Coordinates of C-alpha atoms and ligand atoms in Angstrom, one line a residue:
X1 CA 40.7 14.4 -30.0
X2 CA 39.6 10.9 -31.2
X3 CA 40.4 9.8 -27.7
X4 CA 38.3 11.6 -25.8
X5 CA 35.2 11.5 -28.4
X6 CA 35.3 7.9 -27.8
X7 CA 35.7 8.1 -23.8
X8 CA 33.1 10.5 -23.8
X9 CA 30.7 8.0 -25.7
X10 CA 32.0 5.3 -23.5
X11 CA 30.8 7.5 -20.7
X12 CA 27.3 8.1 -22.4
X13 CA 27.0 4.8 -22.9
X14 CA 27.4 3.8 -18.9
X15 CA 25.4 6.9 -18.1
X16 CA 22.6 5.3 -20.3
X17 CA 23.0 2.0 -18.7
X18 CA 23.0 3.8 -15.3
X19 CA 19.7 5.8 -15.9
X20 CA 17.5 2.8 -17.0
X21 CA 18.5 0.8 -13.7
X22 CA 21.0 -1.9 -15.9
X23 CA 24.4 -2.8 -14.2
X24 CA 27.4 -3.3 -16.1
X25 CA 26.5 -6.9 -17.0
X26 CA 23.3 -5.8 -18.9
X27 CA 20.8 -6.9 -16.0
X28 CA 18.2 -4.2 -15.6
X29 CA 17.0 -3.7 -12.0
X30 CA 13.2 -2.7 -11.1
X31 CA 12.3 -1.4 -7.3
X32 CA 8.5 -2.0 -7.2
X33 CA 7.2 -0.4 -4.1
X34 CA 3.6 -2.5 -2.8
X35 CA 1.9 -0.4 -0.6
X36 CA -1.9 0.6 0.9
X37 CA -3.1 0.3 4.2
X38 CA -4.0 -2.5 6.5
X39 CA -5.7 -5.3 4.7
X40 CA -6.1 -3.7 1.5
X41 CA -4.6 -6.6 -0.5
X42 CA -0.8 -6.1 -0.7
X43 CA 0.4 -10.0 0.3
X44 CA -2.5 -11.6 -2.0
X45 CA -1.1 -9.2 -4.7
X46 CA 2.2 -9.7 -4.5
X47 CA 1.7 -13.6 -3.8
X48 CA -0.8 -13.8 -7.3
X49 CA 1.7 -11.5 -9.2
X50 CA 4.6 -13.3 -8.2
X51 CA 2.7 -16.9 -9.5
X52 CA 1.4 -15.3 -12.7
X53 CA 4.6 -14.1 -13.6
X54 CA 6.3 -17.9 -13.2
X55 CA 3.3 -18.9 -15.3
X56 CA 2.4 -16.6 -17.8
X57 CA -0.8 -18.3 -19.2
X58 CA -3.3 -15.7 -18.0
X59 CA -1.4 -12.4 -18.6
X60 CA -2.0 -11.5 -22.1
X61 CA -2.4 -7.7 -21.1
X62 CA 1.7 -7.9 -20.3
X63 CA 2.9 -7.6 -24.1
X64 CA 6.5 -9.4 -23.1
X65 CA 4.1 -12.5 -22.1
X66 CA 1.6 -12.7 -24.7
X67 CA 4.7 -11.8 -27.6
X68 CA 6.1 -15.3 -26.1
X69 CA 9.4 -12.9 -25.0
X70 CA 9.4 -14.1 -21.6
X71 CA 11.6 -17.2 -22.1
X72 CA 12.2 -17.9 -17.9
X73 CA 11.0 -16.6 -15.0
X74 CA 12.7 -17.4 -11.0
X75 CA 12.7 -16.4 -7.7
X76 CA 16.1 -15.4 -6.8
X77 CA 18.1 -14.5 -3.2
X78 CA 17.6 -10.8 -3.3
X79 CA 19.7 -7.9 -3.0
X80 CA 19.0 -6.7 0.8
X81 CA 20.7 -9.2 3.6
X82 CA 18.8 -7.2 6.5
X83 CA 15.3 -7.0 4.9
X84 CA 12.9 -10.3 5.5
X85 CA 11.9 -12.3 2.8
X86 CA 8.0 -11.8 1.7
X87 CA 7.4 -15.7 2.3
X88 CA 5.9 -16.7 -1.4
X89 CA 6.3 -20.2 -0.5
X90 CA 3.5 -20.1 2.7
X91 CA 0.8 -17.6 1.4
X92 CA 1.2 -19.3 -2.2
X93 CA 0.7 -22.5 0.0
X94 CA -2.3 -21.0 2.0
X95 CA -4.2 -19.7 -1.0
X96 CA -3.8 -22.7 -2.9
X97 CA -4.2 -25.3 -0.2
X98 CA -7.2 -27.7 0.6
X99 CA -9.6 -26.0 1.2
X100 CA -7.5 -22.9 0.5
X101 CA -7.5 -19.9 3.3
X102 CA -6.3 -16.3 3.1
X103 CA -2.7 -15.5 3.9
X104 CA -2.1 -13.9 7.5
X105 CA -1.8 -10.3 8.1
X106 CA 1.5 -9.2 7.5
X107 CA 3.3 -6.7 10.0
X108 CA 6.4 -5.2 8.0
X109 CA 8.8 -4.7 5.3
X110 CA 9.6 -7.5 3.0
X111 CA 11.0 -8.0 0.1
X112 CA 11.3 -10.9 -2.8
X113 CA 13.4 -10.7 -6.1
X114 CA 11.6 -12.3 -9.2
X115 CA 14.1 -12.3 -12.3
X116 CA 12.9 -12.7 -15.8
X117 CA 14.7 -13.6 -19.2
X118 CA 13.5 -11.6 -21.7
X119 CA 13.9 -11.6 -25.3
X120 CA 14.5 -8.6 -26.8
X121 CA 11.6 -7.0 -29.2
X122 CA 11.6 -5.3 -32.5
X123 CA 14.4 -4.6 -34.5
X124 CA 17.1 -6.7 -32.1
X125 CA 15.2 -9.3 -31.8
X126 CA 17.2 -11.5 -34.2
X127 CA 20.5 -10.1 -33.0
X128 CA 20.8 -10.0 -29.1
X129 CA 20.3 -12.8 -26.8
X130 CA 17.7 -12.9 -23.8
X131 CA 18.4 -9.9 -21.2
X132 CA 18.0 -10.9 -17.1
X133 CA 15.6 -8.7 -15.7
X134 CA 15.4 -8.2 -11.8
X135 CA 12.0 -7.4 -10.3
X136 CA 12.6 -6.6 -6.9
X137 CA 9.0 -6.4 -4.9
X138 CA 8.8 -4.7 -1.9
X139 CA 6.0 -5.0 0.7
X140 CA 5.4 -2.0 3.4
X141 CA 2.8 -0.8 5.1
X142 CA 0.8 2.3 3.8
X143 CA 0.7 3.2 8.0
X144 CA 4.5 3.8 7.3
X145 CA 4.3 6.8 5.1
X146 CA 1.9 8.4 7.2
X147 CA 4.3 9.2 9.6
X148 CA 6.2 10.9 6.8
X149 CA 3.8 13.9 8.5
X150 CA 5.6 13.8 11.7
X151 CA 8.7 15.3 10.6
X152 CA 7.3 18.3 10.0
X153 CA 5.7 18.6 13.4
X154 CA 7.4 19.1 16.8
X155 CA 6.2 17.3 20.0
X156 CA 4.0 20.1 20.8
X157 CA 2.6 20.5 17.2
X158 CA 2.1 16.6 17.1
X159 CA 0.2 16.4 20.8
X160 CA -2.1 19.7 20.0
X161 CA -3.3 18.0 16.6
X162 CA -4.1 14.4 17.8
X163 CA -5.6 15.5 21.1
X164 CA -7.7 18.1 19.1
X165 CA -8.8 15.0 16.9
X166 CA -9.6 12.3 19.3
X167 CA -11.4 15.0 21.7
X168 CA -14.4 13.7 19.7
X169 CA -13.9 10.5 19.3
X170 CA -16.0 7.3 21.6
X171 CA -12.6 4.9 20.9
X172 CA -10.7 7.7 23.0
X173 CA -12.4 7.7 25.7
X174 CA -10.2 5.6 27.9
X175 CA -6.9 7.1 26.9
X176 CA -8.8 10.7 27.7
X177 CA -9.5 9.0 30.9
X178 CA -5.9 7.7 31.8
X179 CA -4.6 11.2 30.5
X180 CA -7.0 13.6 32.5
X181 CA -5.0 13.6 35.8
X182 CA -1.5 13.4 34.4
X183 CA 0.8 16.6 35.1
X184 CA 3.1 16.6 31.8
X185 CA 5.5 19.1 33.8
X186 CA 6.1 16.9 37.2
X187 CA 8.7 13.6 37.5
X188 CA 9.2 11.5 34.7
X189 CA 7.7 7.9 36.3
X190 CA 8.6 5.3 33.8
X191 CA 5.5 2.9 35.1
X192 CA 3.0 6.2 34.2
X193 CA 5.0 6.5 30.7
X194 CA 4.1 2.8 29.9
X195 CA 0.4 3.2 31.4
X196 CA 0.1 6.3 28.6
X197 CA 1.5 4.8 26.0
X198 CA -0.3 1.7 26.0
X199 CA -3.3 3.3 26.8
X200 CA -2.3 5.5 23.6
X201 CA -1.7 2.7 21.7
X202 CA -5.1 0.8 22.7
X203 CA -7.0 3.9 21.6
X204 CA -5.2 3.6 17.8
X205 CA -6.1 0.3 17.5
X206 CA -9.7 1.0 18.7
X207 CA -9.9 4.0 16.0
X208 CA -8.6 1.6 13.4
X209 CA -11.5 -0.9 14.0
X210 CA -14.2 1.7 14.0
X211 CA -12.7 2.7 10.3
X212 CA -10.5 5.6 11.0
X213 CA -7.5 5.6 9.1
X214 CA -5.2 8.9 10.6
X215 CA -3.5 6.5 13.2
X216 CA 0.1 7.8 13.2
X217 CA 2.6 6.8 14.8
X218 CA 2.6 3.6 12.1
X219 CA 4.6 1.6 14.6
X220 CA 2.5 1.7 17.4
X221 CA 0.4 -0.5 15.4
X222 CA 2.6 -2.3 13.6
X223 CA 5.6 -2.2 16.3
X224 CA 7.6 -5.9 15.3
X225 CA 10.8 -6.0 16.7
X226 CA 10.9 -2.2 18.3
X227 CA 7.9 -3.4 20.9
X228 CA 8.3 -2.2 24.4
X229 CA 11.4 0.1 23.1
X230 CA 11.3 3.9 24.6
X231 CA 10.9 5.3 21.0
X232 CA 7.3 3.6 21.2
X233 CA 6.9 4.3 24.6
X234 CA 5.4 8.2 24.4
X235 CA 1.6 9.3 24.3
X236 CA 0.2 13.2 23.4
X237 CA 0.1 15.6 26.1
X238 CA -1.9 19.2 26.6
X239 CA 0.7 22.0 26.3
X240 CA 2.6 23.4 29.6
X241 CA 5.8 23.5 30.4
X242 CA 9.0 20.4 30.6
X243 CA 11.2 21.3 32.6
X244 CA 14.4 18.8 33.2
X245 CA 13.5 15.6 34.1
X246 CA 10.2 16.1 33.4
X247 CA 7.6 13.7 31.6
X248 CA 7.0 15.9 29.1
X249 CA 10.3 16.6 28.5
X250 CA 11.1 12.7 27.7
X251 CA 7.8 12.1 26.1
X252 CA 8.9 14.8 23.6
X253 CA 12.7 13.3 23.4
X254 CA 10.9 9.9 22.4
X255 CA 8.7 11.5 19.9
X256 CA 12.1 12.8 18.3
X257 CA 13.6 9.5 18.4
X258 CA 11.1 7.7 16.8
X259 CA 11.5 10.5 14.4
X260 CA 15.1 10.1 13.9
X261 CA 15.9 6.4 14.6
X262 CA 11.9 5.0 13.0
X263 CA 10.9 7.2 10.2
X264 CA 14.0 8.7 8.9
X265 CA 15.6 5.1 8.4
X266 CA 12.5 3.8 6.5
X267 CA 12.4 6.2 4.0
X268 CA 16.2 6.6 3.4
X269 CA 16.6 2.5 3.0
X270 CA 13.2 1.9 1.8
X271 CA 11.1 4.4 0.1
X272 CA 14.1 6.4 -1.6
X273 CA 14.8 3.6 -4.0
X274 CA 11.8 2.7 -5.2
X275 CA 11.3 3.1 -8.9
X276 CA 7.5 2.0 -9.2
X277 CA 4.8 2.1 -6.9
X278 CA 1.4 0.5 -6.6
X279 CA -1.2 2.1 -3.6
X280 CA -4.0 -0.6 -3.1
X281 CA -6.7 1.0 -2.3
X282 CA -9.9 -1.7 -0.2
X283 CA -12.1 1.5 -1.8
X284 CA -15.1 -1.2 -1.4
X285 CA -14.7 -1.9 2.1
X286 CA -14.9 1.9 3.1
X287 CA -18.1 2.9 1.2
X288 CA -19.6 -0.2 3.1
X289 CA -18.2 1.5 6.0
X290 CA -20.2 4.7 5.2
X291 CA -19.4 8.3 4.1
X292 CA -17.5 9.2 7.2
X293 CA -14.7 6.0 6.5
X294 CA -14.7 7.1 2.8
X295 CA -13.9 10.6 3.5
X296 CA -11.2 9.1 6.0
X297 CA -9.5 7.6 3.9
X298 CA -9.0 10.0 1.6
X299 CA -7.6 12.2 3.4
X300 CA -5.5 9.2 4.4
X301 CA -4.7 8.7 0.8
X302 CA -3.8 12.2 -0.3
X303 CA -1.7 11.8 3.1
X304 CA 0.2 9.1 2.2
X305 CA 1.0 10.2 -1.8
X306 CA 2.5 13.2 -0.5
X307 CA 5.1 11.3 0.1
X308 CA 5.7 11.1 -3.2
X309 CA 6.3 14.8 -4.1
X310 CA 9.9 14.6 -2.4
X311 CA 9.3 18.4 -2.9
X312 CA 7.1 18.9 -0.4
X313 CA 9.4 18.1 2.1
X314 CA 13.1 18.9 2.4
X315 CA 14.4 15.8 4.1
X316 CA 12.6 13.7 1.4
X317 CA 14.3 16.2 -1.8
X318 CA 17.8 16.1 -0.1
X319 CA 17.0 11.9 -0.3
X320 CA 15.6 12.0 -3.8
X321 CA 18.2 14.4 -5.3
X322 CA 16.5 14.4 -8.6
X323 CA 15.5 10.7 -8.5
X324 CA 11.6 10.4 -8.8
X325 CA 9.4 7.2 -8.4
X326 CA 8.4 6.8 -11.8
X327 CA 5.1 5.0 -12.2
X328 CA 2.4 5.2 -9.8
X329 CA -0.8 3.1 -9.8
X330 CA -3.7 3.7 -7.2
X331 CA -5.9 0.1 -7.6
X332 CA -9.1 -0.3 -5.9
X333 CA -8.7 -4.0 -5.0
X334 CA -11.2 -7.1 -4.2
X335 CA -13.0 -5.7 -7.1
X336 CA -14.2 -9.7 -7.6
X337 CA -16.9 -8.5 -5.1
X338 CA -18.7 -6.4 -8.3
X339 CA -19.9 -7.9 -11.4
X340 CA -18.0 -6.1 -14.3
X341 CA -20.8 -4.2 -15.2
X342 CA -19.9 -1.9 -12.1
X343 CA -16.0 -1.7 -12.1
X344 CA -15.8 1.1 -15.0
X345 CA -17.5 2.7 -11.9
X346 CA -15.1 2.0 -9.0
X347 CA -12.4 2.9 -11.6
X348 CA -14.2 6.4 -11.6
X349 CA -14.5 6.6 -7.9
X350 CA -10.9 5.5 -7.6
X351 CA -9.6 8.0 -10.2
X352 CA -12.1 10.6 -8.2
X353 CA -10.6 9.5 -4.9
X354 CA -7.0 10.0 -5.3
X355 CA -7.6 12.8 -8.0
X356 CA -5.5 15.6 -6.0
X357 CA -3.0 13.4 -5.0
X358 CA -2.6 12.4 -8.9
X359 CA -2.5 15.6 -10.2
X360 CA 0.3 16.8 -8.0
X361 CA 2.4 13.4 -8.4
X362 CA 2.1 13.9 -12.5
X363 CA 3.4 17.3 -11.8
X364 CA 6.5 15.8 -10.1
X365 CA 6.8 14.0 -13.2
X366 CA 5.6 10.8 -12.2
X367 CA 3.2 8.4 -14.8
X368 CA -0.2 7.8 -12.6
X369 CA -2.9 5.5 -13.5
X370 CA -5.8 4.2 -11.3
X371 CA -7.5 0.6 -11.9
X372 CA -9.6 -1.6 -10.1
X373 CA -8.5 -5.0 -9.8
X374 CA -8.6 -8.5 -8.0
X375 CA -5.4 -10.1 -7.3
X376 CA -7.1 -13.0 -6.5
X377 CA -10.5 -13.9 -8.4
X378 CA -12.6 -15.6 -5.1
X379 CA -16.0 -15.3 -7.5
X380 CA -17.8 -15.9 -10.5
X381 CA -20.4 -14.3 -12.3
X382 CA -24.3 -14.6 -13.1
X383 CA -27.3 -12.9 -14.0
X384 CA -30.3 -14.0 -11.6
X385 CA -33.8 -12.6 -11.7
X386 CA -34.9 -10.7 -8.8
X387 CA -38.3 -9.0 -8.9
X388 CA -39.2 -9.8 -12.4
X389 CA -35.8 -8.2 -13.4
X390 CA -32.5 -9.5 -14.1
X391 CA -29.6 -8.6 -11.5
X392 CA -26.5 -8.9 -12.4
X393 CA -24.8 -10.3 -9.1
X394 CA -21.3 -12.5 -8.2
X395 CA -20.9 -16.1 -6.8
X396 CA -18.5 -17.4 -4.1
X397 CA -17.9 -19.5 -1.0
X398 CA -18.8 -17.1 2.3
X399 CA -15.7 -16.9 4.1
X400 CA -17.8 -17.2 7.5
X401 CA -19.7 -20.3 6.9
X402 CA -17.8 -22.1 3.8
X403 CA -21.9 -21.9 2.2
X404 CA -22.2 -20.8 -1.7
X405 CA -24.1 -17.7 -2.0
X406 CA -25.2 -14.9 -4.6
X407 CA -24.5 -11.7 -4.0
X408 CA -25.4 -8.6 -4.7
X409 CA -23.9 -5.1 -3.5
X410 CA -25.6 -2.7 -4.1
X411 CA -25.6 -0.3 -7.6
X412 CA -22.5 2.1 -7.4
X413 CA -23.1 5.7 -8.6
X414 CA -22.1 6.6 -12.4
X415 CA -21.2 9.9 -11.0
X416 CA -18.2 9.5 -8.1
X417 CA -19.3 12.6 -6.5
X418 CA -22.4 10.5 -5.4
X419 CA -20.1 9.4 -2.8
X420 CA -17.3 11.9 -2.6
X421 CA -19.6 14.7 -1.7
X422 CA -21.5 13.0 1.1
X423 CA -18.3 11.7 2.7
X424 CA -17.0 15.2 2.3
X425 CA -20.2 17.0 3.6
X426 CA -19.5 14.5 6.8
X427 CA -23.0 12.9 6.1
X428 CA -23.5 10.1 8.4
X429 CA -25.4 7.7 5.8
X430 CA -25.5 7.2 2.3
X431 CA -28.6 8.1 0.9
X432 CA -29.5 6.0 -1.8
X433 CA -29.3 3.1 -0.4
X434 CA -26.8 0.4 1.5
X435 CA -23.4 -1.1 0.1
X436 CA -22.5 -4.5 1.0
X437 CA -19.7 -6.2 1.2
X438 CA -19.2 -10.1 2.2
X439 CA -15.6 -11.9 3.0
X440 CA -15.5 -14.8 0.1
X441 CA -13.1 -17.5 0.9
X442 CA -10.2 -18.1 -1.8
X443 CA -12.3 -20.1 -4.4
X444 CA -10.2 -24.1 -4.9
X445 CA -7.7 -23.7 -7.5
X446 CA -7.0 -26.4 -10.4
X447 CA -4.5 -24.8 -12.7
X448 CA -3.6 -25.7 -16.0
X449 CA 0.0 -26.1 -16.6
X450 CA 1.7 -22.7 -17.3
X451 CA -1.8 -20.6 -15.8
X452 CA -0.9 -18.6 -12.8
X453 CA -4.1 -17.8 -10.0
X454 CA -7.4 -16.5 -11.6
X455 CA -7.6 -12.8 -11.6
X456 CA -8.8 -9.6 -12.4
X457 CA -7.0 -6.8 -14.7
X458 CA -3.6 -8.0 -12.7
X459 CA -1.6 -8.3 -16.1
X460 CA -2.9 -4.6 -17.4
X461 CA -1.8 -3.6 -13.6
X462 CA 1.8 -5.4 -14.4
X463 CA 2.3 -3.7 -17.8
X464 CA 1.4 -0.2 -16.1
X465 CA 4.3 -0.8 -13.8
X466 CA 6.9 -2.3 -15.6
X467 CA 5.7 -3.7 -18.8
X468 CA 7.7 -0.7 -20.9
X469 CA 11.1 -2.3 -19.2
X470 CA 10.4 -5.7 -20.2
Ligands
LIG1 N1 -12.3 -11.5 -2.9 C1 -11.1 -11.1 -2.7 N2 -10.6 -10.8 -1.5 C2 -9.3 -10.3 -1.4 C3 -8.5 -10.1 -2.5 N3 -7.3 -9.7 -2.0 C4 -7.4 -9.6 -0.7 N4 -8.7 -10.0 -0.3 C5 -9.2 -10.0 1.1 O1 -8.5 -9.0 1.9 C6 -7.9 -9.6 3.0 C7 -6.5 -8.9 3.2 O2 -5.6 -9.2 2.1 P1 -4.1 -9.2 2.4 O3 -3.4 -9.4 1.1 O4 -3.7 -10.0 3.5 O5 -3.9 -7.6 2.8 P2 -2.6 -6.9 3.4 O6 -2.7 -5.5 2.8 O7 -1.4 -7.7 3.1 O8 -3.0 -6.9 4.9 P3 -2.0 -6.6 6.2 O9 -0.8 -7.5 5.9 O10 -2.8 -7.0 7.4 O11 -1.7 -5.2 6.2 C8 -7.7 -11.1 2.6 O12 -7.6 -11.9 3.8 C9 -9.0 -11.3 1.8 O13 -10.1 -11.6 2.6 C10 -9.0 -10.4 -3.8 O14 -8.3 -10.2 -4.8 N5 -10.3 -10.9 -3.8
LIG2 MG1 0.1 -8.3 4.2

């Protein structure tokens, strides 16, 4: 009887260690997923968070900092053998060189392991020793989820919705041109294939540039090591019939590969164990784009977070089994580019723009929070006077000719529907008015021993995600 109370306990106990990610030794283990899509900040974030959590001097918004807990802080070898590294070492070298640059664009999955000793808090503060805490960061493209959409779809499905799409679009008209005289239902010729596909391919990249953000299949833009391979080697083709041998018939084998061999891999080894999750969200760079790239992108957005209600989607559920990522944050990045008068307001439009996609992931029992941010803090602040009036307006080096310059972007809305309902409505111009935006080069750092890289709202960001296990 005795016996079993206590093995039962004994089994509580490794349960509990178990559920809040700890391993027998005591080391707790945190997943946190970086995500958004192309050039929306994830290497500068991860690169400034990664510094301001070796030196803690400007987080005071993450408590286990400012309480002094935070006793060491490393990079480690982490966990995953096949995954690459997210090279710290060169974009911490780029941002922080003379005269500093912006880190190149990055092209797939990578991952770094931060550990941190913590001191416990509150009443076993005088009785336990530090705890190691593992924060393992991964860096993925927000393309990749996208294509979480494609499972759903057959080859058919998946060719009748993109061709219905880019019938309207000027970027397409090339591919529409290679793909006119094309009989789907005569001899596979491996040479026509290729022509398609990269003809396919061409027209995603070309959408991309002219701000559309519905480009699936992710690896056609982002291809690394699978370039050239059959499974990216397939284009959309009208309806009609494949027999055997036929180049619809392997156009829609490929599409299944790349389903089975592409996606499904990503989100079983990837995606299924992530614990936290930040989207970062370049929320400025589409409203400068106009109405039509904001309402693009959120449809991207509410797109991509579907992804994170596994039950939306029965492959996802069976990978979850119960598990749920637990914290999401949606953060409009680059918000350096406003004075702080205005971010309150690109918080709003943040919250406005993901606002679906929130509800349903805090129905899944997920923690959401939306933020606007810099990762890396390229400006400073002043009030100038402009027609007899004082602006409120940001400083920095312009990125294109390394000259100082004032800057001013334009007064976002109070109201968020002042630009969710245009973009919506498919207007084709804001109307009150022009947003800016202008590239800054990264501002020359001189740190103070134990300050990480100048930045905005990163340490409220880091106590969002996994301040509470610290
Ligand atoms: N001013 C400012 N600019 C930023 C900040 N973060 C990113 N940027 C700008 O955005 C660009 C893209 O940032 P990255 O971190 O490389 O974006 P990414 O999402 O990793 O991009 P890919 O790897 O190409 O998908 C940078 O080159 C900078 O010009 C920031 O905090 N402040
Ligand atoms: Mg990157």
């Amino acid at each position: 009887m005795v016996l079993t109370t206590i093995a039962d306990g004994v089994l509580d106990v490794a349960q509990g260690i178990y559920d809040t990610g700890a391993d027998l030794f005591g080391d707790t283990t945190i997943r946190l997923g970086v995500t958004g899509l192309a050039r929306s900040g994830k290497t500068v974030f991860i690169t400034s968070l990664v510094a301001n959590l070796l030196d803690q001097g400007r987080m005071p918004h993450l408590l286990a900092a400012s309480e002094g807990r935070i006793a060491a802080a490393y990079l480690q070898p982490q966990p995953d053998d096949t995954v690459p590294r997210f090279d710290y070492e060169a974009h911490m070298g780029a941002l922080t060189g003379n005269p500093p640059s912006w880190p190149d664009s990055t092209r797939a999955v990578s991952e770094l392991r931060v550990s941190l000793r913590v001191k416990p808090n509150g009443l076993l503060a005088g009785l336990q020793g530090p705890r190691t805490v593992h924060l393992d960061i991964i860096d993925y493209p927000g393309e990749w989820l996208l294509d979480l959409g494609l499972l759903d779809q057959s080859y058919d499905e998946w060719s009748a919705s993109v061709l219905s799409r880019l019938e309207k679009r000027d970027s397409a008209a090339d591919f529409r041109a290679v793909l006119a005289p094309v009989d789907g239902g005569g001899k596979l010729d491996e040479v026509q294939a290729k022509t398609l596909a990269a003809a396919f391919t061409e027209y995603l990249h070309a959408a991309r540039a002219a701000g559309y953000y519905d480009c699936t299949p992710g690896r056609f833009l982002l291809p690394g090591d699978l370039a050239g391979s059959p499974v990216l080697t397939f284009a959309p083709l009208p309806p009609g019939d494949a027999p055997r041998r036929s180049l619809r018939r392997e156009m829609a084998r490929r599409f299944e590969a790349y389903k089975s061999q592409v996606v499904r891999p990503f989100f079983r080894d990837h995606f299924a164990r992530i614990d936290r999750q930040v989207v970062l969200v370049d929320a400025l760079g589409a409203i400068h784009n106009g109405p039509a790239a904001v309402e693009d992108m959120r449809a991207a957005m509410s797109e991509i977070l579907a992804a994170f209600r596994p039950g939306r989607n029965a492959f996802l559920s069976q990978l979850f089994r119960g598990k749920r990522v637990e914290k999401i944050l949606f953060a409009a990045t680059k918000a350096d580019h406003l004075h702080h008068s205005q971010h309150a307001r690109l918080t709003a439009i943040m919250e406005a723009l993901t606002r679906d996609a929130r509800d349903r992931a805090r129905f899944a029992g997920a923690d959401t929070q939306a933020l606007a941010l810099a990762a890396l803090r390229a400006t400073t602040e002043e009030t100038v006077q402009h027609d007899g009036s004082p602006l409120d307006v940001v400083r920095g080096t312009l990125l294109e000719n390394g000259k100082q310059a004032a800057f001013y972007p334009g007064a976002l809305p109070d109201d968020p529907a002042h630009i969710l309902s245009p973009a919506a409505n498919g207007a084709q111009d804001w109307l009150d008015g022009d947003y800016k935006v202008m590239r800054f080069a990264p501002a020359p750092l001189t740190l103070r021993p134990g300050d990480g890289p100048p930045h905005i709202r990163l340490d409220r960001a880091a106590q969002f995600l996994f301040g509470d296990r610290l």
